Each structure stands twice: as C-alpha cells, then as structure tokens.
C-alpha cells in the first residue's frame, strides 16, 4: 500500500510532464505570454508585441487568412542578437521571444511586402 502512495503521484507527474491527453499543442504555439505592450498596424496585418517580467515576444498577424505568403517577424533586445521567424504562412509568423529583463527591445514584421516596426520600446 505504501508503494502505491509513492508510485501513483510520480506516474501522474510524469504524465503531466510528458504531455497528457489534455495538452493543447496547436494553441500553445500561436500566442505570446505576458501582457500586450504594443500593436503596430500596417496595410496587410499587424505587429503585436507582448511583455512578461523577463521576456518580450512578437507576432506578425495577417489581416485575413488565405493562401501561403511571405511573412516574417523579428525581435531584438538591446545588445543581443535578433530572433527571426520567416517563411510562407497563411495567418501569422512567430511567436519569437527574447530575454528582455531591464532591456529595451525593437520588433518588426513584414507580410506580403508591407511592413511595420516599433523602434526601441519597453525601456
């Protein structure tokens, strides 16, 4: 009986770590954690920047879903390297995340040749 009281909680924890049946993989990769910090609209979509305590995250979201088209989103913390997601997507590029504790960030997005950017923000 004592073995079951130790083994069962361990198996349950292992199931959660490995991704039990309730894990939503499709939604997890489409949003950024944190609060919305800045939105930059442009002709074909918008750049969305989010801020949590230690991280900043960006998405490029098209105004309309449609056929695959060239999209990219970039975010960079001051003093760091830019993080980029680019390719042919139907609705969004990203999310891309950088460590931004006490650092300014800048972000940009491009969808079908049109773009938007923030300059340095969150300083």
PDB file of C-alpha atoms in Angstrom, residues 27 30 33 48 56 62 65 75 82 84 90 104 113 117 121:
ATOM      1  CA  UNK A  27      -2.902  26.764 -29.382  1.00  0.00           C
ATOM      2  CA  UNK A  30       0.226  30.692 -31.562  1.00  0.00           C
ATOM      3  CA  UNK A  33       2.862  35.023 -22.826  1.00  0.00           C
ATOM      4  CA  UNK A  48       1.951  42.540 -31.845  1.00  0.00           C
ATOM      5  CA  UNK A  56       9.385  40.109 -24.743  1.00  0.00           C
ATOM      6  CA  UNK A  62      -2.180  38.921 -41.297  1.00  0.00           C
ATOM      7  CA  UNK A  65      -6.214  34.194 -43.678  1.00  0.00           C
ATOM      8  CA  UNK A  75      12.517  40.888 -32.211  1.00  0.00           C
ATOM      9  CA  UNK A  82      17.754  39.394 -33.356  1.00  0.00           C
ATOM     10  CA  UNK A  84      13.600  35.839 -36.594  1.00  0.00           C
ATOM     11  CA  UNK A  90      -1.354  31.596 -44.049  1.00  0.00           C
ATOM     12  CA  UNK A 104      14.838  47.791 -24.494  1.00  0.00           C
ATOM     13  CA  UNK A 113       5.944  43.143 -48.921  1.00  0.00           C
ATOM     14  CA  UNK A 117       8.216  48.272 -36.823  1.00  0.00           C
ATOM     15  CA  UNK A 121      10.416  50.249 -26.758  1.00  0.00           C
TER      16      UNK A 121
END
